[in-house]
Every structure is written in C-alpha cells, then in structure tokens.
Tab-separated table of C-alpha atoms in Angstrom:
chain	number	residue	atom	x	y	z
A	277	MET	CA	1.802	110.065	112.326
A	278	PRO	CA	3.690	110.581	115.514
A	279	GLU	CA	5.167	114.076	116.080
A	280	SER	CA	8.779	113.288	115.018
A	281	CYS	CA	7.472	111.715	111.647
A	282	GLU	CA	7.905	114.074	108.730
A	283	ASN	CA	7.239	113.748	104.881
A	284	LEU	CA	9.869	113.374	102.491
A	285	TRP	CA	7.574	114.294	99.532
A	286	ASN	CA	5.522	117.624	98.751
A	287	ILE	CA	1.689	117.407	98.439
A	288	ASP	CA	2.273	117.141	94.460
A	289	GLY	CA	4.705	113.947	94.921
A	290	ASN	CA	8.039	115.502	93.986
A	291	THR	CA	10.696	115.164	96.548
A	292	SER	CA	12.166	117.921	98.735
A	293	GLU	CA	15.719	118.044	97.294
A	294	SER	CA	17.287	119.576	100.441
A	295	LYS	CA	15.564	117.336	102.859
A	296	LEU	CA	16.559	114.229	100.600
A	297	LYS	CA	20.229	115.674	100.495
A	298	GLU	CA	20.387	115.962	104.356
A	299	SER	CA	19.077	112.588	104.983
A	300	MET	CA	21.108	110.837	102.549
A	301	ALA	CA	24.551	112.537	104.180
A	302	ASP	CA	24.165	110.347	107.110
A	303	TYR	CA	22.820	107.195	105.163
A	304	ARG	CA	24.928	104.639	107.381
A	305	ARG	CA	22.783	105.223	110.253
A	306	MET	CA	19.427	104.943	108.301
A	307	MET	CA	17.143	102.077	108.329
A	308	GLY	CA	14.287	101.290	105.811
A	309	MET	CA	11.021	99.713	106.716
A	310	LEU	CA	8.396	98.627	103.986
A	311	ILE	CA	4.801	98.520	104.930
A	312	ILE	CA	2.804	96.150	102.762
A	313	THR	CA	-1.090	95.721	102.963
A	314	ASP	CA	-3.584	93.701	101.052
A	315	ASP	CA	-5.220	95.893	98.803
A	316	GLU	CA	-9.134	95.812	98.118
A	317	VAL	CA	-10.702	95.122	94.901
A	318	ASP	CA	-11.592	98.345	92.913
A	319	TRP	CA	-13.640	98.022	89.871
A	320	ARG	CA	-11.485	101.166	88.272
A	321	ASN	CA	-8.250	99.255	88.553
A	322	GLY	CA	-7.275	97.084	85.512
A	323	VAL	CA	-5.368	96.842	82.289
A	324	THR	CA	-6.678	98.317	79.103
A	325	LEU	CA	-5.095	98.635	75.597
A	326	ASP	CA	-4.017	102.186	74.578
A	327	PRO	CA	-5.939	103.032	71.383
A	328	SER	CA	-3.407	105.357	70.075
A	329	ILE	CA	-0.037	103.768	70.968
A	330	GLN	CA	1.342	100.397	69.384
A	331	ASP	CA	4.590	98.546	69.252
A	332	GLU	CA	5.452	95.597	67.031
A	333	HIS	CA	3.043	93.285	68.812
A	334	GLY	CA	0.037	95.781	68.728
A	335	PRO	CA	-1.661	98.088	71.205
A	336	VAL	CA	0.229	98.887	74.239
A	337	PRO	CA	-1.306	98.025	77.742
A	338	VAL	CA	-2.078	100.663	80.178
A	339	VAL	CA	-2.458	99.860	83.821
A	340	ARG	CA	-4.791	101.580	86.040
A	341	TYR	CA	-4.450	101.473	89.798
A	342	PHE	CA	-6.415	103.670	92.301
A	343	PRO	CA	-6.436	102.244	96.258
A	344	THR	CA	-9.548	102.357	98.101
A	345	ASN	CA	-9.981	104.596	101.059
A	346	ARG	CA	-10.066	101.506	103.213
A	347	THR	CA	-6.557	100.470	101.603
A	348	ILE	CA	-5.224	103.905	102.270
A	349	GLU	CA	-6.592	103.621	105.891
A	350	ARG	CA	-4.789	100.481	106.411
A	351	ARG	CA	-1.693	101.711	105.120
A	352	ASN	CA	-1.776	104.719	107.557
A	353	GLN	CA	-2.603	102.671	110.378
A	354	LEU	CA	0.511	100.540	109.710
A	355	ALA	CA	2.567	103.538	108.964
A	356	LYS	CA	1.613	104.671	112.607
A	357	ILE	CA	2.450	101.257	113.930
A	358	ALA	CA	5.844	101.170	112.149
A	359	ALA	CA	6.749	104.662	113.422
A	360	ASP	CA	5.737	103.605	116.876
A	361	ILE	CA	8.183	100.863	116.735
A	362	LEU	CA	11.017	102.696	115.289
A	363	LEU	CA	10.535	105.539	117.845
A	364	LYS	CA	10.516	102.914	120.653
A	365	ALA	CA	13.990	101.519	119.066
A	366	GLY	CA	15.407	104.736	119.548
A	367	ALA	CA	14.839	106.684	116.099
A	368	LYS	CA	15.525	110.259	116.336
A	369	LYS	CA	13.732	111.068	113.113
A	370	ILE	CA	11.271	109.176	111.052
A	371	ILE	CA	10.834	109.978	107.101
A	372	ARG	CA	7.840	108.425	105.380
A	373	SER	CA	7.983	108.449	101.868
A	374	TYR	CA	5.430	107.568	99.244
A	375	VAL	CA	6.543	105.227	96.593
A	376	SER	CA	4.226	104.192	93.718
A	377	PRO	CA	2.693	100.788	94.077
A	378	GLY	CA	4.785	98.127	92.219
A	379	ILE	CA	8.229	99.883	92.212
A	380	LEU	CA	9.582	98.169	95.451
A	381	ILE	CA	7.069	95.352	96.086
A	382	HIS	CA	5.593	92.427	94.211
A	383	ILE	CA	1.951	93.205	93.263
A	384	GLU	CA	-0.065	90.029	93.688
A	385	SER	CA	-3.506	88.621	93.266
A	386	THR	CA	-4.588	91.124	90.358
A	387	MET	CA	-5.449	88.200	88.267
A	388	ARG	CA	-6.287	85.775	90.796
A	389	MET	CA	-6.923	81.937	90.166
A	390	TRP	CA	-10.362	81.019	90.013
A	391	PHE	CA	-11.524	84.588	89.702
A	392	VAL	CA	-9.955	85.648	86.533
A	393	THR	CA	-8.133	82.444	85.241
A	394	ASP	CA	-8.908	78.831	85.642
A	395	THR	CA	-6.598	76.270	87.251
A	396	THR	CA	-4.115	76.423	84.434
A	397	CYS	CA	-3.859	79.923	84.708
A	398	GLU	CA	-5.775	80.630	81.258
A	399	ALA	CA	-7.809	83.888	81.498
A	400	TYR	CA	-11.729	83.246	81.406
A	401	GLN	CA	-12.389	86.299	79.200
A	402	VAL	CA	-9.608	85.883	76.922
A	403	LYS	CA	-8.937	82.499	75.615
A	404	ARG	CA	-5.147	81.621	75.127
A	405	LEU	CA	-3.870	84.373	77.295
A	406	PHE	CA	-1.842	82.561	80.256
A	407	ILE	CA	-0.875	84.297	83.180
A	408	ALA	CA	2.126	83.123	84.612
A	409	ASP	CA	3.394	85.569	87.374
A	410	ASN	CA	2.408	86.399	90.974
A	411	SER	CA	-0.739	88.097	89.763
A	412	VAL	CA	-2.789	84.862	89.816
A	413	HIS	CA	-1.678	84.043	93.347
A	414	PHE	CA	-5.006	83.577	95.466
A	415	ASN	CA	-3.887	86.107	98.383
A	416	SER	CA	-1.034	88.429	98.312
A	417	ILE	CA	-0.288	87.877	101.919
A	418	GLY	CA	2.305	85.189	101.639
A	419	GLY	CA	5.350	87.042	102.304
A	420	PRO	CA	7.518	90.105	100.852
A	421	ASN	CA	8.976	88.070	98.332
A	422	PRO	CA	6.889	85.769	96.307
A	423	THR	CA	9.812	84.292	94.058
A	424	LEU	CA	9.773	80.532	95.542
A	425	THR	CA	5.920	80.397	94.726
A	426	THR	CA	6.146	82.261	91.329
A	427	GLN	CA	8.505	80.325	89.783
A	428	PRO	CA	7.168	76.968	90.007
A	429	LEU	CA	3.862	78.261	89.238
A	430	ALA	CA	5.323	79.842	86.013
A	431	THR	CA	6.958	76.719	85.185
A	432	ARG	CA	3.519	74.849	85.788
A	433	THR	CA	1.539	77.127	83.635
A	434	ALA	CA	4.144	76.844	80.751
A	435	GLU	CA	3.773	73.170	81.027
A	436	LYS	CA	-0.218	73.519	80.999
A	437	PHE	CA	0.248	75.974	78.143
A	438	GLY	CA	2.448	73.555	76.089
A	439	SER	CA	0.049	70.718	76.412
A	440	LYS	CA	-3.127	72.606	75.925
A	441	ILE	CA	-1.853	74.792	72.881
A	442	PHE	CA	0.658	72.109	71.116
C-alpha cells in the first residue's frame, strides 16, 4: 500500500476504537470506495448442514468461505490502484478496512447455472432444490448491483419451479 495508507483494523480483526472515532469526527469529508474482484473457486468453500443446530425446518446451513491466495493478491492489487487514484485526487489520508465478504456486496456465481444447477436453476445434486438468487449468475463481474438481473431470474425460476413441481 502507499505510504499514506493505514489500516483501520488490527491483526485480530478488531477495530482500533480511537482511530475509528478520530476518522468519524470528520465524516463529511470522507469518501468510500468498494473494491470488488472475481473470487477463484476453492474446494474448501461451500454450504453444509450443522449436525448439532436445528430450527423448525431441520439442520441449519453453515457457509464456509476461504479466499485463495490469487484472490487475495487481486484484492491487494486493486487496493493499491484505488489508493493511488485517491492520492492523485488529493486524499490526505487513506484507511483500508477489511469487511467480511458478503456484508456490503452481492456475492455471485457460487452456484453457477450449468455447473451447479440446470437451466431451470434446480441443483444437479439435490433434486427439488431450486436456487433463485444471484449465486446462479454465470459470472460475477456484471456490475455492483445485480438486482435488475436477479429479480427476473428469480421470477423465471419460480415459474419453472411451479410448472415442474405442480
């Protein structure tokens, strides 16, 4: 990172309260920049069922996500480019925060159509499991907000589900 770029987060992931308070005192002069990159597939990532926790529908799903080294390299390279742009635009201080994936972004392509689901968005490995969100998008690089793609896809999936099941 450039010399004037600092971390708002400590190594253990906790915020530095004094740094956060100092930064937020002048929030009207702040600008945020979100860095999004296409994550590589990793066999460790996925969804399983918790063997010990259940709700009224049965076992609770557990999501596992580990970015690959290449994904981390991509993020760091994009952060350097973003910091350079901000410095050239006149930024006096740059703070890079680490936010868990999925908190501020729409994670896409984790259950890609033609790889995990068929064209009706039914999972290949779990019959009668229809996936109607942006995880079935083929490629996550489509823009920062996939709503205009996800809503019609969800409607189409509901129609396919209805005609296939009922």
